Amino acid sequence: MTFILRWPAILVLLALVLLCFAGALGAAGVIADFQAPASGVSQVDGQVVEAQAAAAQSAAGASWLDVGLLAGAGLFFLVAAVRLMRRTQGFWVWLLGFALFGGRWAWQQQQSGGLVATVQGIDVSAYTQPQAVIADIGSPESQIALLAIILIVGLFVFIVDAADRAYWDKQGA
């Protein structure tokens, strides 16, 4: 019966893995000044240049610490997803991934003006318009929403782990 919670949690964890690894690779590319080769059709070249400029602007304040924390969070989320697929305990691995992801967010907020000021400056009425929150992924409102989604997935992982543990304990008795 826990498959109802297990598979959505696995899918969201895999999406988080992609998000974390893409962010880590993008930030590492900007820090290392890696330029993707742009050759081919001129229309596509223009889009690639625009995408590279947008990525450079969004990752301008990134450091190697950000890259390491994002890559570590992605790795722990991947391990948690695999452990859920294998029906073993995945909550503690998810917790380590969340600690790295949340730590990276807190570190970034501390570098950009203070964590307390960021949290106090959140506009709660922005959540009444989800399209605006999704459109600006760099806003504190969307980052808090992403952290809330990760916490909800963690709750699902905890429930699935607890239910599986009770099932296996009953089978062994």
PDB file of C-alpha atoms in Angstrom:
ATOM      1  CA  MET A   1       0.000   0.000   0.000  1.00  0.00           C
ATOM      2  CA  THR A   2       2.926   2.338   0.533  1.00  0.00           C
ATOM      3  CA  PHE A   3       3.576   2.465  -3.225  1.00  0.00           C
ATOM      4  CA  ILE A   4       1.060   5.322  -3.346  1.00  0.00           C
ATOM      5  CA  LEU A   5       3.539   7.488  -1.434  1.00  0.00           C
ATOM      6  CA  ARG A   6       6.734   5.692  -2.466  1.00  0.00           C
ATOM      7  CA  TRP A   7       6.726   6.314  -6.209  1.00  0.00           C
ATOM      8  CA  PRO A   8       5.812  10.033  -6.143  1.00  0.00           C
ATOM      9  CA  ALA A   9       8.562  10.504  -3.556  1.00  0.00           C
ATOM     10  CA  ILE A  10      11.024   8.624  -5.771  1.00  0.00           C
ATOM     11  CA  LEU A  11      10.094  10.707  -8.812  1.00  0.00           C
ATOM     12  CA  VAL A  12      10.437  13.989  -6.922  1.00  0.00           C
ATOM     13  CA  LEU A  13      13.773  12.846  -5.500  1.00  0.00           C
ATOM     14  CA  LEU A  14      15.013  12.047  -9.002  1.00  0.00           C
ATOM     15  CA  ALA A  15      13.878  15.485 -10.181  1.00  0.00           C
ATOM     16  CA  LEU A  16      15.790  17.004  -7.258  1.00  0.00           C
ATOM     17  CA  VAL A  17      18.855  15.004  -8.302  1.00  0.00           C
ATOM     18  CA  LEU A  18      18.658  16.539 -11.771  1.00  0.00           C
ATOM     19  CA  LEU A  19      18.107  20.012 -10.333  1.00  0.00           C
ATOM     20  CA  CYS A  20      21.054  19.732  -7.950  1.00  0.00           C
ATOM     21  CA  PHE A  21      23.460  18.249 -10.479  1.00  0.00           C
ATOM     22  CA  ALA A  22      22.450  20.768 -13.164  1.00  0.00           C
ATOM     23  CA  GLY A  23      22.949  23.628 -10.719  1.00  0.00           C
ATOM     24  CA  ALA A  24      26.314  22.267  -9.598  1.00  0.00           C
ATOM     25  CA  LEU A  25      27.518  21.746 -13.172  1.00  0.00           C
ATOM     26  CA  GLY A  26      26.277  25.169 -14.239  1.00  0.00           C
ATOM     27  CA  ALA A  27      27.949  26.922 -11.331  1.00  0.00           C
ATOM     28  CA  ALA A  28      31.166  24.950 -11.863  1.00  0.00           C
ATOM     29  CA  GLY A  29      31.134  25.923 -15.536  1.00  0.00           C
ATOM     30  CA  VAL A  30      30.770  29.596 -14.666  1.00  0.00           C
ATOM     31  CA  ILE A  31      33.466  29.466 -11.990  1.00  0.00           C
ATOM     32  CA  ALA A  32      35.885  27.610 -14.278  1.00  0.00           C
ATOM     33  CA  ASP A  33      34.974  29.940 -17.170  1.00  0.00           C
ATOM     34  CA  PHE A  34      33.984  27.028 -19.385  1.00  0.00           C
ATOM     35  CA  GLN A  35      32.407  28.117 -22.654  1.00  0.00           C
ATOM     36  CA  ALA A  36      30.309  25.574 -24.501  1.00  0.00           C
ATOM     37  CA  PRO A  37      31.155  25.548 -28.192  1.00  0.00           C
ATOM     38  CA  ALA A  38      28.520  27.438 -30.139  1.00  0.00           C
ATOM     39  CA  SER A  39      28.557  26.398 -33.764  1.00  0.00           C
ATOM     40  CA  GLY A  40      25.901  25.440 -36.222  1.00  0.00           C
ATOM     41  CA  VAL A  41      22.720  27.200 -37.162  1.00  0.00           C
ATOM     42  CA  SER A  42      22.914  30.909 -36.361  1.00  0.00           C
ATOM     43  CA  GLN A  43      19.451  30.997 -34.779  1.00  0.00           C
ATOM     44  CA  VAL A  44      20.410  28.252 -32.354  1.00  0.00           C
ATOM     45  CA  ASP A  45      23.762  29.948 -31.710  1.00  0.00           C
ATOM     46  CA  GLY A  46      21.947  33.091 -30.580  1.00  0.00           C
ATOM     47  CA  GLN A  47      19.817  31.093 -28.160  1.00  0.00           C
ATOM     48  CA  VAL A  48      22.893  29.316 -26.784  1.00  0.00           C
ATOM     49  CA  VAL A  49      24.669  32.632 -26.216  1.00  0.00           C
ATOM     50  CA  GLU A  50      21.596  34.040 -24.456  1.00  0.00           C
ATOM     51  CA  ALA A  51      21.341  30.923 -22.270  1.00  0.00           C
ATOM     52  CA  GLN A  52      25.037  31.140 -21.392  1.00  0.00           C
ATOM     53  CA  ALA A  53      24.661  34.805 -20.447  1.00  0.00           C
ATOM     54  CA  ALA A  54      21.628  34.037 -18.258  1.00  0.00           C
ATOM     55  CA  ALA A  55      23.475  31.176 -16.547  1.00  0.00           C
ATOM     56  CA  ALA A  56      26.521  33.362 -15.948  1.00  0.00           C
ATOM     57  CA  GLN A  57      24.371  36.087 -14.434  1.00  0.00           C
ATOM     58  CA  SER A  58      22.484  33.698 -12.133  1.00  0.00           C
ATOM     59  CA  ALA A  59      25.639  31.886 -10.970  1.00  0.00           C
ATOM     60  CA  ALA A  60      27.820  34.985 -10.673  1.00  0.00           C
ATOM     61  CA  GLY A  61      27.979  34.773  -6.878  1.00  0.00           C
ATOM     62  CA  ALA A  62      28.594  31.019  -6.778  1.00  0.00           C
ATOM     63  CA  SER A  63      31.665  29.518  -5.166  1.00  0.00           C
ATOM     64  CA  TRP A  64      33.173  26.059  -5.076  1.00  0.00           C
ATOM     65  CA  LEU A  65      31.453  25.573  -1.732  1.00  0.00           C
ATOM     66  CA  ASP A  66      28.083  26.037  -3.461  1.00  0.00           C
ATOM     67  CA  VAL A  67      29.087  23.521  -6.115  1.00  0.00           C
ATOM     68  CA  GLY A  68      30.141  20.972  -3.505  1.00  0.00           C
ATOM     69  CA  LEU A  69      27.013  21.405  -1.402  1.00  0.00           C
ATOM     70  CA  LEU A  70      24.720  21.078  -4.427  1.00  0.00           C
ATOM     71  CA  ALA A  71      26.570  18.056  -5.769  1.00  0.00           C
ATOM     72  CA  GLY A  72      26.515  16.427  -2.329  1.00  0.00           C
ATOM     73  CA  ALA A  73      22.791  17.091  -1.951  1.00  0.00           C
ATOM     74  CA  GLY A  74      22.165  15.592  -5.389  1.00  0.00           C
ATOM     75  CA  LEU A  75      24.204  12.526  -4.497  1.00  0.00           C
ATOM     76  CA  PHE A  76      22.346  11.955  -1.222  1.00  0.00           C
ATOM     77  CA  PHE A  77      18.967  12.486  -2.902  1.00  0.00           C
ATOM     78  CA  LEU A  78      19.990   9.900  -5.519  1.00  0.00           C
ATOM     79  CA  VAL A  79      20.977   7.396  -2.831  1.00  0.00           C
ATOM     80  CA  ALA A  80      17.685   8.059  -0.997  1.00  0.00           C
ATOM     81  CA  ALA A  81      15.717   7.408  -4.200  1.00  0.00           C
ATOM     82  CA  VAL A  82      17.589   4.154  -4.825  1.00  0.00           C
ATOM     83  CA  ARG A  83      17.048   3.059  -1.230  1.00  0.00           C
ATOM     84  CA  LEU A  84      13.325   3.746  -1.596  1.00  0.00           C
ATOM     85  CA  MET A  85      13.264   1.700  -4.800  1.00  0.00           C
ATOM     86  CA  ARG A  86      14.974  -1.187  -3.008  1.00  0.00           C
ATOM     87  CA  ARG A  87      12.554  -0.852  -0.059  1.00  0.00           C
ATOM     88  CA  THR A  88      15.284  -0.110   2.460  1.00  0.00           C
ATOM     89  CA  GLN A  89      15.500   2.772   4.900  1.00  0.00           C
ATOM     90  CA  GLY A  90      16.022   6.031   2.992  1.00  0.00           C
ATOM     91  CA  PHE A  91      14.993   8.716   5.460  1.00  0.00           C
ATOM     92  CA  TRP A  92      18.403   9.302   7.020  1.00  0.00           C
ATOM     93  CA  VAL A  93      20.040   9.617   3.618  1.00  0.00           C
ATOM     94  CA  TRP A  94      17.313  12.055   2.562  1.00  0.00           C
ATOM     95  CA  LEU A  95      17.984  14.001   5.763  1.00  0.00           C
ATOM     96  CA  LEU A  96      21.671  14.364   4.879  1.00  0.00           C
ATOM     97  CA  GLY A  97      20.721  15.573   1.386  1.00  0.00           C
ATOM     98  CA  PHE A  98      18.282  18.082   2.837  1.00  0.00           C
ATOM     99  CA  ALA A  99      20.923  19.295   5.285  1.00  0.00           C
ATOM    100  CA  LEU A 100      23.329  19.947   2.398  1.00  0.00           C
ATOM    101  CA  PHE A 101      20.650  21.592   0.240  1.00  0.00           C
ATOM    102  CA  GLY A 102      19.340  23.730   3.107  1.00  0.00           C
ATOM    103  CA  GLY A 103      22.862  24.559   4.207  1.00  0.00           C
ATOM    104  CA  ARG A 104      23.717  25.728   0.717  1.00  0.00           C
ATOM    105  CA  TRP A 105      20.596  27.907   0.656  1.00  0.00           C
ATOM    106  CA  ALA A 106      21.390  29.378   4.080  1.00  0.00           C
ATOM    107  CA  TRP A 107      25.018  29.995   3.056  1.00  0.00           C
ATOM    108  CA  GLN A 108      23.866  31.765  -0.111  1.00  0.00           C
ATOM    109  CA  GLN A 109      21.433  33.935   1.858  1.00  0.00           C
ATOM    110  CA  GLN A 110      24.098  34.797   4.406  1.00  0.00           C
ATOM    111  CA  GLN A 111      26.432  35.888   1.603  1.00  0.00           C
ATOM    112  CA  SER A 112      23.775  38.058  -0.023  1.00  0.00           C
ATOM    113  CA  GLY A 113      22.658  40.140   2.934  1.00  0.00           C
ATOM    114  CA  GLY A 114      21.555  37.956   5.790  1.00  0.00           C
ATOM    115  CA  LEU A 115      19.314  34.990   6.368  1.00  0.00           C
ATOM    116  CA  VAL A 116      17.019  36.774   8.817  1.00  0.00           C
ATOM    117  CA  ALA A 117      16.500  39.715   6.437  1.00  0.00           C
ATOM    118  CA  THR A 118      15.651  37.326   3.607  1.00  0.00           C
ATOM    119  CA  VAL A 119      13.109  35.404   5.656  1.00  0.00           C
ATOM    120  CA  GLN A 120      11.545  38.615   6.998  1.00  0.00           C
ATOM    121  CA  GLY A 121      11.312  40.016   3.471  1.00  0.00           C
ATOM    122  CA  ILE A 122       9.223  37.149   2.094  1.00  0.00           C
ATOM    123  CA  ASP A 123       5.923  38.293   0.605  1.00  0.00           C
ATOM    124  CA  VAL A 124       3.335  35.710   1.667  1.00  0.00           C
ATOM    125  CA  SER A 125       0.778  37.038  -0.825  1.00  0.00           C
ATOM    126  CA  ALA A 126       3.100  35.966  -3.672  1.00  0.00           C
ATOM    127  CA  TYR A 127       1.984  32.362  -3.089  1.00  0.00           C
ATOM    128  CA  THR A 128      -1.523  33.253  -4.283  1.00  0.00           C
ATOM    129  CA  GLN A 129      -0.048  33.550  -7.801  1.00  0.00           C
ATOM    130  CA  PRO A 130       1.940  30.340  -8.354  1.00  0.00           C
ATOM    131  CA  GLN A 131       2.867  31.215 -11.943  1.00  0.00           C
ATOM    132  CA  ALA A 132       4.748  34.292 -10.754  1.00  0.00           C
ATOM    133  CA  VAL A 133       6.594  32.240  -8.132  1.00  0.00           C
ATOM    134  CA  ILE A 134       7.560  29.603 -10.718  1.00  0.00           C
ATOM    135  CA  ALA A 135       8.648  32.232 -13.251  1.00  0.00           C
ATOM    136  CA  ASP A 136      11.225  33.770 -10.896  1.00  0.00           C
ATOM    137  CA  ILE A 137      13.105  30.783  -9.487  1.00  0.00           C
ATOM    138  CA  GLY A 138      15.702  33.045  -7.871  1.00  0.00           C
ATOM    139  CA  SER A 139      13.242  34.830  -5.620  1.00  0.00           C
ATOM    140  CA  PRO A 140      13.167  33.972  -1.914  1.00  0.00           C
ATOM    141  CA  GLU A 141       9.515  32.963  -2.241  1.00  0.00           C
ATOM    142  CA  SER A 142      10.271  30.277  -4.826  1.00  0.00           C
ATOM    143  CA  GLN A 143      13.300  29.054  -2.883  1.00  0.00           C
ATOM    144  CA  ILE A 144      11.211  28.691   0.283  1.00  0.00           C
ATOM    145  CA  ALA A 145       8.573  26.848  -1.765  1.00  0.00           C
ATOM    146  CA  LEU A 146      11.255  24.458  -3.046  1.00  0.00           C
ATOM    147  CA  LEU A 147      12.468  23.833   0.503  1.00  0.00           C
ATOM    148  CA  ALA A 148       8.859  23.152   1.548  1.00  0.00           C
ATOM    149  CA  ILE A 149       8.461  20.640  -1.300  1.00  0.00           C
ATOM    150  CA  ILE A 150      11.642  18.884  -0.195  1.00  0.00           C
ATOM    151  CA  LEU A 151      10.321  18.753   3.383  1.00  0.00           C
ATOM    152  CA  ILE A 152       7.019  17.255   2.208  1.00  0.00           C
ATOM    153  CA  VAL A 153       8.925  14.612   0.238  1.00  0.00           C
ATOM    154  CA  GLY A 154      10.920  13.900   3.396  1.00  0.00           C
ATOM    155  CA  LEU A 155       7.679  13.382   5.280  1.00  0.00           C
ATOM    156  CA  PHE A 156       6.584  10.895   2.603  1.00  0.00           C
ATOM    157  CA  VAL A 157       9.933   9.099   2.858  1.00  0.00           C
ATOM    158  CA  PHE A 158       9.570   8.932   6.647  1.00  0.00           C
ATOM    159  CA  ILE A 159       6.030   7.532   6.399  1.00  0.00           C
ATOM    160  CA  VAL A 160       7.081   4.920   3.832  1.00  0.00           C
ATOM    161  CA  ASP A 161      10.096   3.894   5.924  1.00  0.00           C
ATOM    162  CA  ALA A 162       7.987   3.623   9.085  1.00  0.00           C
ATOM    163  CA  ALA A 163       5.300   1.581   7.302  1.00  0.00           C
ATOM    164  CA  ASP A 164       7.848  -0.752   5.736  1.00  0.00           C
ATOM    165  CA  ARG A 165       9.607  -1.226   9.046  1.00  0.00           C
ATOM    166  CA  ALA A 166       6.346  -2.166  10.761  1.00  0.00           C
ATOM    167  CA  TYR A 167       5.526  -4.588   7.926  1.00  0.00           C
ATOM    168  CA  TRP A 168       8.878  -6.370   8.087  1.00  0.00           C
ATOM    169  CA  ASP A 169       8.802  -6.523  11.878  1.00  0.00           C
ATOM    170  CA  LYS A 170       5.378  -8.177  11.700  1.00  0.00           C
ATOM    171  CA  GLN A 171       6.611 -10.700   9.117  1.00  0.00           C
ATOM    172  CA  GLY A 172       9.580 -11.695  11.271  1.00  0.00           C
ATOM    173  CA  ALA A 173       7.521 -12.259  14.416  1.00  0.00           C
TER     174      ALA A 173
END
